[in-house]
Coordinates of C-alpha atoms and ligand atoms in Angstrom, one line a residue:
M1 CA 0.0 0.0 0.0
I2 CA 1.1 3.5 -0.7
T3 CA 2.1 5.1 2.5
G4 CA 1.8 8.8 2.0
I5 CA 4.2 11.6 1.7
A6 CA 7.9 11.2 2.4
L7 CA 8.1 14.5 4.2
Q8 CA 10.1 12.8 6.9
D9 CA 13.1 12.4 4.7
K10 CA 15.6 13.5 7.3
D11 CA 18.7 13.6 5.1
D12 CA 18.0 17.1 4.0
S13 CA 15.0 18.5 5.9
H14 CA 17.2 21.6 6.3
E15 CA 17.9 21.7 2.5
R16 CA 16.7 25.0 1.0
H17 CA 16.1 23.6 -2.5
N18 CA 13.4 21.3 -1.4
T19 CA 11.3 23.5 0.8
V20 CA 9.0 25.0 -1.8
W21 CA 7.7 21.8 -3.3
K22 CA 7.6 20.1 0.0
S23 CA 5.4 22.8 1.4
A24 CA 3.2 22.6 -1.7
L25 CA 2.8 18.9 -0.9
A26 CA 2.0 19.5 2.7
S27 CA -1.0 21.6 1.7
A28 CA -2.4 18.9 -0.6
V29 CA -6.1 18.0 -0.3
R30 CA -6.6 14.8 1.8
D31 CA -10.3 14.7 2.1
P32 CA -13.0 14.3 -0.6
Q33 CA -15.4 16.7 1.0
H34 CA -12.7 19.4 1.0
L35 CA -12.2 18.7 -2.7
L36 CA -15.9 19.1 -3.5
K37 CA -15.9 22.3 -1.7
L38 CA -12.9 23.8 -3.5
L39 CA -14.7 23.0 -6.8
D40 CA -18.0 24.5 -5.8
L41 CA -19.7 21.1 -6.1
D42 CA -22.7 20.7 -3.9
E43 CA -22.0 18.1 -1.2
K44 CA -25.7 17.2 -0.8
K45 CA -26.0 16.4 -4.5
Y46 CA -22.8 14.3 -4.9
L47 CA -21.6 13.0 -1.6
D48 CA -23.6 9.8 -1.8
Q49 CA -21.5 8.8 -4.8
V50 CA -18.3 9.5 -3.0
S51 CA -16.5 6.9 -1.0
L52 CA -15.3 8.2 2.4
S53 CA -13.9 5.1 3.9
E54 CA -11.1 4.4 1.5
Q55 CA -7.9 2.5 2.3
F56 CA -6.1 4.3 -0.6
K57 CA -6.5 7.8 0.7
V58 CA -7.4 11.0 -1.2
L59 CA -4.3 13.0 -2.0
V60 CA -4.4 15.9 -4.5
P61 CA -2.0 18.9 -4.6
L62 CA -3.8 22.2 -4.8
S63 CA -2.1 23.0 -8.1
Y64 CA -3.8 19.9 -9.6
V65 CA -7.1 21.1 -8.2
A66 CA -6.4 24.5 -9.9
K67 CA -6.5 22.7 -13.3
M68 CA -10.0 21.4 -12.7
K69 CA -13.1 23.2 -13.8
K70 CA -15.2 24.5 -11.0
G71 CA -18.7 23.1 -10.8
D72 CA -18.0 20.3 -13.2
W73 CA -18.7 16.9 -11.6
H74 CA -17.4 15.2 -14.7
D75 CA -14.1 17.0 -14.9
P76 CA -11.5 14.6 -16.3
L77 CA -8.9 15.5 -13.7
L78 CA -11.3 15.3 -10.8
R79 CA -12.3 11.8 -11.9
Q80 CA -8.7 10.6 -11.8
V81 CA -8.4 11.4 -8.1
L82 CA -11.9 11.4 -6.5
P83 CA -12.8 8.0 -4.8
L84 CA -16.2 6.9 -5.9
K85 CA -18.4 4.3 -4.3
A86 CA -18.0 2.4 -7.5
E87 CA -14.5 1.4 -6.3
G88 CA -16.2 -1.0 -3.9
I89 CA -17.6 -3.1 -6.8
K90 CA -15.9 -6.5 -6.9
A91 CA -15.6 -7.1 -10.6
F92 CA -14.6 -10.5 -12.0
G93 CA -11.0 -10.6 -13.1
F94 CA -9.9 -7.5 -11.2
L95 CA -7.0 -8.5 -8.9
S96 CA -4.8 -6.8 -6.3
D97 CA -1.6 -7.5 -8.3
P98 CA -2.8 -7.6 -11.9
V99 CA 0.5 -7.3 -13.7
G100 CA 2.4 -9.9 -11.7
D101 CA 4.8 -7.4 -10.1
L102 CA 5.2 -9.5 -7.0
N103 CA 6.4 -12.4 -9.1
A104 CA 8.8 -10.2 -11.0
E105 CA 10.4 -8.9 -7.8
V106 CA 14.0 -10.3 -7.9
S107 CA 14.9 -8.7 -4.6
S108 CA 13.2 -6.1 -2.4
G109 CA 12.1 -3.3 -4.6
V110 CA 13.7 -4.6 -7.8
L111 CA 11.5 -5.7 -10.6
Q112 CA 12.9 -7.5 -13.6
K113 CA 10.5 -8.5 -16.2
Y114 CA 12.1 -7.5 -19.5
H115 CA 15.5 -8.0 -21.1
G116 CA 18.1 -5.3 -20.4
R117 CA 15.9 -3.3 -18.1
V118 CA 15.4 -3.3 -14.4
L119 CA 12.8 -1.3 -12.6
L120 CA 13.4 0.0 -9.1
I121 CA 10.7 1.0 -6.6
T122 CA 12.5 4.0 -5.2
T123 CA 9.8 5.1 -2.8
G124 CA 6.2 4.3 -1.9
A125 CA 5.2 7.9 -1.9
C126 CA 3.3 9.7 -4.7
A127 CA 2.3 13.4 -4.8
V128 CA -1.2 12.4 -6.0
H129 CA -3.2 9.3 -5.5
C130 CA -4.7 8.1 -8.9
R131 CA -7.8 6.0 -8.4
Y132 CA -6.9 3.7 -11.3
C133 CA -3.4 3.0 -10.0
F134 CA -2.3 -0.6 -10.6
R135 CA 0.0 -0.3 -7.6
R136 CA -2.7 0.7 -5.2
H137 CA -2.4 -2.6 -3.4
F138 CA 1.3 -3.0 -3.7
P139 CA 3.1 -3.6 -0.4
Y140 CA 5.4 -0.7 -0.8
V141 CA 6.5 -0.5 2.8
N142 CA 8.7 -3.5 2.3
S143 CA 10.1 -2.3 -1.0
V144 CA 11.6 1.1 -0.2
P145 CA 15.3 0.6 -0.1
D146 CA 17.3 1.4 3.0
K147 CA 21.1 1.8 2.8
V148 CA 21.9 -1.9 3.0
Q149 CA 19.3 -2.9 0.5
W150 CA 20.5 -0.2 -1.8
Q151 CA 24.0 -1.6 -1.7
Q152 CA 22.5 -5.0 -2.6
T153 CA 20.5 -3.6 -5.4
L154 CA 23.6 -1.9 -6.8
A155 CA 25.6 -5.1 -6.5
G156 CA 22.9 -7.0 -8.4
I157 CA 22.9 -4.5 -11.2
K158 CA 26.7 -4.4 -11.3
S159 CA 26.9 -8.2 -11.6
D160 CA 24.5 -8.4 -14.5
E161 CA 26.1 -6.9 -17.6
T162 CA 22.9 -7.4 -19.7
I163 CA 21.3 -4.5 -17.8
T164 CA 21.7 -1.4 -19.8
E165 CA 18.8 0.7 -18.5
V166 CA 17.6 1.3 -15.0
I167 CA 14.1 2.6 -14.5
L168 CA 13.3 4.7 -11.4
S169 CA 9.7 4.2 -10.5
G170 CA 7.7 3.9 -7.3
G171 CA 5.5 5.6 -6.2
D172 CA 7.1 8.5 -7.8
P173 CA 10.9 8.9 -7.8
L174 CA 10.6 12.7 -7.8
M175 CA 9.2 12.5 -4.3
L176 CA 12.6 11.7 -3.1
S177 CA 14.8 14.5 -1.8
D178 CA 17.5 15.7 -4.1
V179 CA 20.2 14.4 -1.7
R180 CA 18.8 10.8 -2.0
L181 CA 17.9 10.9 -5.6
R182 CA 21.2 12.4 -6.7
A183 CA 23.2 9.9 -4.8
M184 CA 21.1 7.0 -6.4
C185 CA 21.5 8.4 -9.9
Q186 CA 25.2 8.9 -9.4
D187 CA 25.7 5.4 -8.1
L188 CA 23.8 4.0 -11.2
A189 CA 25.6 6.3 -13.6
D190 CA 28.9 4.9 -12.3
I191 CA 28.1 1.4 -13.5
P192 CA 29.8 1.1 -16.9
H193 CA 27.2 -1.1 -18.6
V194 CA 24.2 1.0 -17.5
T195 CA 23.9 3.6 -20.3
T196 CA 20.4 4.9 -19.7
L197 CA 18.5 6.1 -16.6
R198 CA 14.8 6.4 -17.0
F199 CA 12.3 8.2 -14.6
H200 CA 8.6 7.5 -14.6
T201 CA 6.8 10.4 -13.0
R202 CA 3.7 12.4 -12.6
V203 CA 5.1 15.0 -10.3
P204 CA 5.9 17.7 -12.9
L205 CA 2.2 17.7 -13.9
F206 CA 1.3 19.4 -10.7
L207 CA 4.5 20.3 -8.9
A208 CA 6.5 22.1 -11.7
E209 CA 8.4 23.7 -8.8
R210 CA 10.0 20.3 -8.1
L211 CA 12.2 20.9 -11.1
T212 CA 14.3 23.4 -9.2
P213 CA 17.5 25.0 -10.8
H214 CA 19.4 22.8 -8.4
F215 CA 17.7 19.7 -9.6
I216 CA 18.3 20.6 -13.3
Q217 CA 21.9 21.4 -12.5
W218 CA 22.8 18.1 -10.9
L219 CA 20.8 16.1 -13.5
S220 CA 22.7 17.9 -16.3
E221 CA 26.0 16.8 -14.7
L222 CA 25.2 13.1 -14.9
T223 CA 27.2 11.5 -17.6
I224 CA 24.4 9.1 -18.7
K225 CA 21.5 9.3 -21.1
I226 CA 18.3 10.4 -19.2
V227 CA 14.8 9.6 -20.3
M228 CA 11.8 11.0 -18.5
V229 CA 8.4 9.4 -19.0
M230 CA 5.5 11.7 -17.9
H231 CA 2.2 10.1 -17.0
A232 CA -0.3 12.5 -18.4
N233 CA -3.8 11.3 -19.3
H234 CA -5.5 14.5 -20.4
A235 CA -4.5 17.7 -22.2
N236 CA -5.9 19.8 -19.3
E237 CA -3.0 18.5 -17.2
L238 CA -0.5 20.2 -19.4
D239 CA -0.6 23.9 -18.6
N240 CA 1.8 26.7 -19.3
E241 CA 3.9 26.2 -16.2
F242 CA 4.3 22.5 -17.1
E243 CA 5.4 23.4 -20.6
I244 CA 8.0 25.8 -19.2
S245 CA 9.4 23.1 -16.9
M246 CA 9.7 20.7 -19.8
T247 CA 11.8 23.3 -21.7
K248 CA 14.3 23.1 -18.9
L249 CA 14.6 19.4 -19.2
L250 CA 14.9 19.6 -23.0
R251 CA 17.7 22.2 -22.7
I252 CA 19.8 19.7 -20.8
G253 CA 19.2 16.9 -23.4
V254 CA 16.6 14.8 -21.5
T255 CA 14.5 12.7 -23.8
L256 CA 10.8 13.3 -23.0
L257 CA 8.1 10.7 -23.5
N258 CA 4.6 10.2 -22.1
Q259 CA 2.5 7.3 -21.2
S260 CA -1.2 7.4 -20.5
V261 CA -3.9 5.0 -19.3
L262 CA -7.2 4.7 -21.2
L263 CA -9.8 5.7 -18.7
K264 CA -13.6 5.6 -19.3
N265 CA -15.2 9.0 -19.3
I266 CA -11.8 10.7 -18.9
N267 CA -9.9 10.2 -22.2
D268 CA -11.7 7.4 -24.1
D269 CA -12.5 9.7 -26.9
A270 CA -10.7 10.4 -30.2
D271 CA -10.9 14.2 -29.9
K272 CA -9.5 14.1 -26.4
L273 CA -6.6 11.8 -27.3
V274 CA -5.8 13.8 -30.4
L275 CA -5.6 16.9 -28.3
L276 CA -3.5 15.2 -25.7
S277 CA -0.9 14.1 -28.3
Q278 CA -0.8 17.5 -29.9
R279 CA -0.4 19.3 -26.6
L280 CA 2.3 16.9 -25.5
F281 CA 4.2 17.6 -28.7
E282 CA 3.9 21.4 -28.0
C283 CA 5.5 20.7 -24.7
G284 CA 8.4 18.8 -26.4
I285 CA 7.1 15.3 -25.5
L286 CA 6.4 12.3 -27.7
P287 CA 3.5 10.0 -26.9
Y288 CA 5.0 6.6 -26.0
Y289 CA 2.4 4.2 -24.6
L290 CA -1.4 4.2 -24.2
H291 CA -2.1 1.5 -21.8
Q292 CA -5.3 -0.5 -21.6
L293 CA -6.2 -0.3 -17.9
D294 CA -4.6 -2.9 -15.6
K295 CA -7.3 -4.9 -14.0
V296 CA -6.7 -3.8 -10.5
Q297 CA -9.4 -4.2 -7.8
G298 CA -11.4 -1.0 -7.4
A299 CA -10.8 0.3 -10.9
A300 CA -13.4 -1.6 -12.9
H301 CA -15.5 1.5 -13.5
F302 CA -12.6 3.0 -15.6
E303 CA -12.4 0.1 -18.0
V304 CA -12.8 0.8 -21.7
S305 CA -14.0 -2.1 -23.9
N306 CA -11.6 -3.7 -26.3
D307 CA -13.8 -2.9 -29.3
K308 CA -13.7 0.8 -28.3
V309 CA -10.0 0.7 -27.8
K310 CA -9.6 -0.7 -31.4
R311 CA -11.8 2.1 -32.8
L312 CA -9.8 4.7 -30.9
Q313 CA -6.6 3.4 -32.3
Q314 CA -7.9 3.5 -35.8
Q315 CA -9.1 7.0 -35.4
L316 CA -5.8 8.2 -34.0
R317 CA -4.0 6.6 -36.9
E318 CA -6.3 8.4 -39.4
R319 CA -5.9 11.8 -37.7
L320 CA -2.3 12.1 -36.4
P321 CA 1.1 11.9 -37.9
G322 CA 2.6 8.5 -37.0
Y323 CA 5.0 10.0 -34.4
L324 CA 2.0 11.3 -32.4
V325 CA 0.2 8.0 -32.3
P326 CA 1.0 6.2 -29.0
R327 CA 1.6 2.5 -29.0
F328 CA -1.6 0.8 -27.6
V329 CA -0.5 -1.8 -25.2
R330 CA -1.5 -4.0 -22.3
E331 CA 0.7 -5.4 -19.6
V332 CA 0.2 -9.2 -19.4
S333 CA 1.7 -11.0 -16.5
G334 CA 4.6 -13.3 -17.6
K335 CA 5.1 -11.9 -21.1
R336 CA 8.5 -10.7 -22.3
Y337 CA 7.3 -7.3 -23.5
K338 CA 4.2 -5.1 -23.2
Q339 CA 1.6 -6.6 -25.5
P340 CA 0.3 -4.6 -28.5
L341 CA -3.5 -4.4 -28.5
E342 CA -4.0 -6.1 -31.9
Ligands
PLP1 C1 6.9 -1.4 -18.1 C2 8.0 -2.0 -17.5 C3 9.3 -1.8 -18.0 C4 9.6 -0.9 -19.2 O1 9.1 -1.4 -20.4 P1 9.4 -0.6 -21.7 O2 8.6 -1.4 -22.7 O3 10.8 -0.6 -22.0 O4 8.8 0.8 -21.5 C5 10.4 -2.4 -17.4 N1 10.2 -3.1 -16.3 C6 9.0 -3.4 -15.8 C7 8.9 -4.2 -14.6 C8 7.9 -2.8 -16.3 O5 6.7 -3.0 -15.8
SF4_2 S1 -0.5 6.1 -11.1 FE1 1.6 6.7 -10.5 S2 1.4 8.7 -9.5 FE2 -0.7 7.8 -9.5 S3 -0.8 6.7 -7.5 FE3 -0.1 5.2 -9.0 S4 2.1 5.3 -8.9 FE4 1.4 7.1 -7.9

């Protein structure tokens, strides 16, 4: 389970660079009623559809709330973060570990499913809790590396020369303090056969301030290829401030990609997906994957039918240049790569 915010990161609680975004996180919304109020949504009208007793708690930074439309119950950003009673539906085939992550865990917090790449759970914390998250039931507490485990992880990567890319995931790796993150990145960059470091993150979508000058500086000093995969699902997430923060990454040579999840009533619409791809491109980002929802317990109400997915794929191909059409994929437990949806 995701454990909340790593504010207690003691390494650098005194560190000036991290105070702005950490205080933005501290003021995040943690209560669905508060969220409704901020959006001028009438509690009496909507509260009976909202789930109040959730184990995967509401967590929404105010800057994400600011991108939502007031008074709009169907707002596509609100729908990604508001727990609905529909999450309680026990749907057939929806599991707590739908993508077989626990089987792929080669040691604590280290997932190896695919050739040449290893994925590290760097922290259990996220800056937002997405209701469709396939890791919502993942036992993170046991997977966040302490110093000893980190040395073991490094030793494992060093001893396997087939690993050329290390993926920092979580949770969200940008929730770590600069001190921790920089040390991790440096350790990995020092391994000769590791040529690429990849971040998967949602943080810049609502905490653009996380990409501080200090962060950009040390990142630019790493002598390793850096890829950042954003997880945006809707063009409304990509505002001006986000675009500016991406420029900073582009300037230091970071490759920017995006992966989205197809979500019913949020982005399962050709116009919305076209707009998302175009907006990503304006921000210097290429669409990478569009995932069919992982069948995680509590997310059945987000599922888009396979027929509809096929139609959407066809429409995107007809309307966009090839480089703006994301690869439609599904994660299938035990397969050697993410499965194309055809
Ligand atoms: C998705 C994933 C990757 C990365 O796969 P790519 O196809 O290279 O993006 C690597 N490891 C794990 C465990 C994954 O789930
Ligand atoms: S989808 Fe990503 S950012 Fe959202 S809760 Fe899951 S791991 Fe965190």
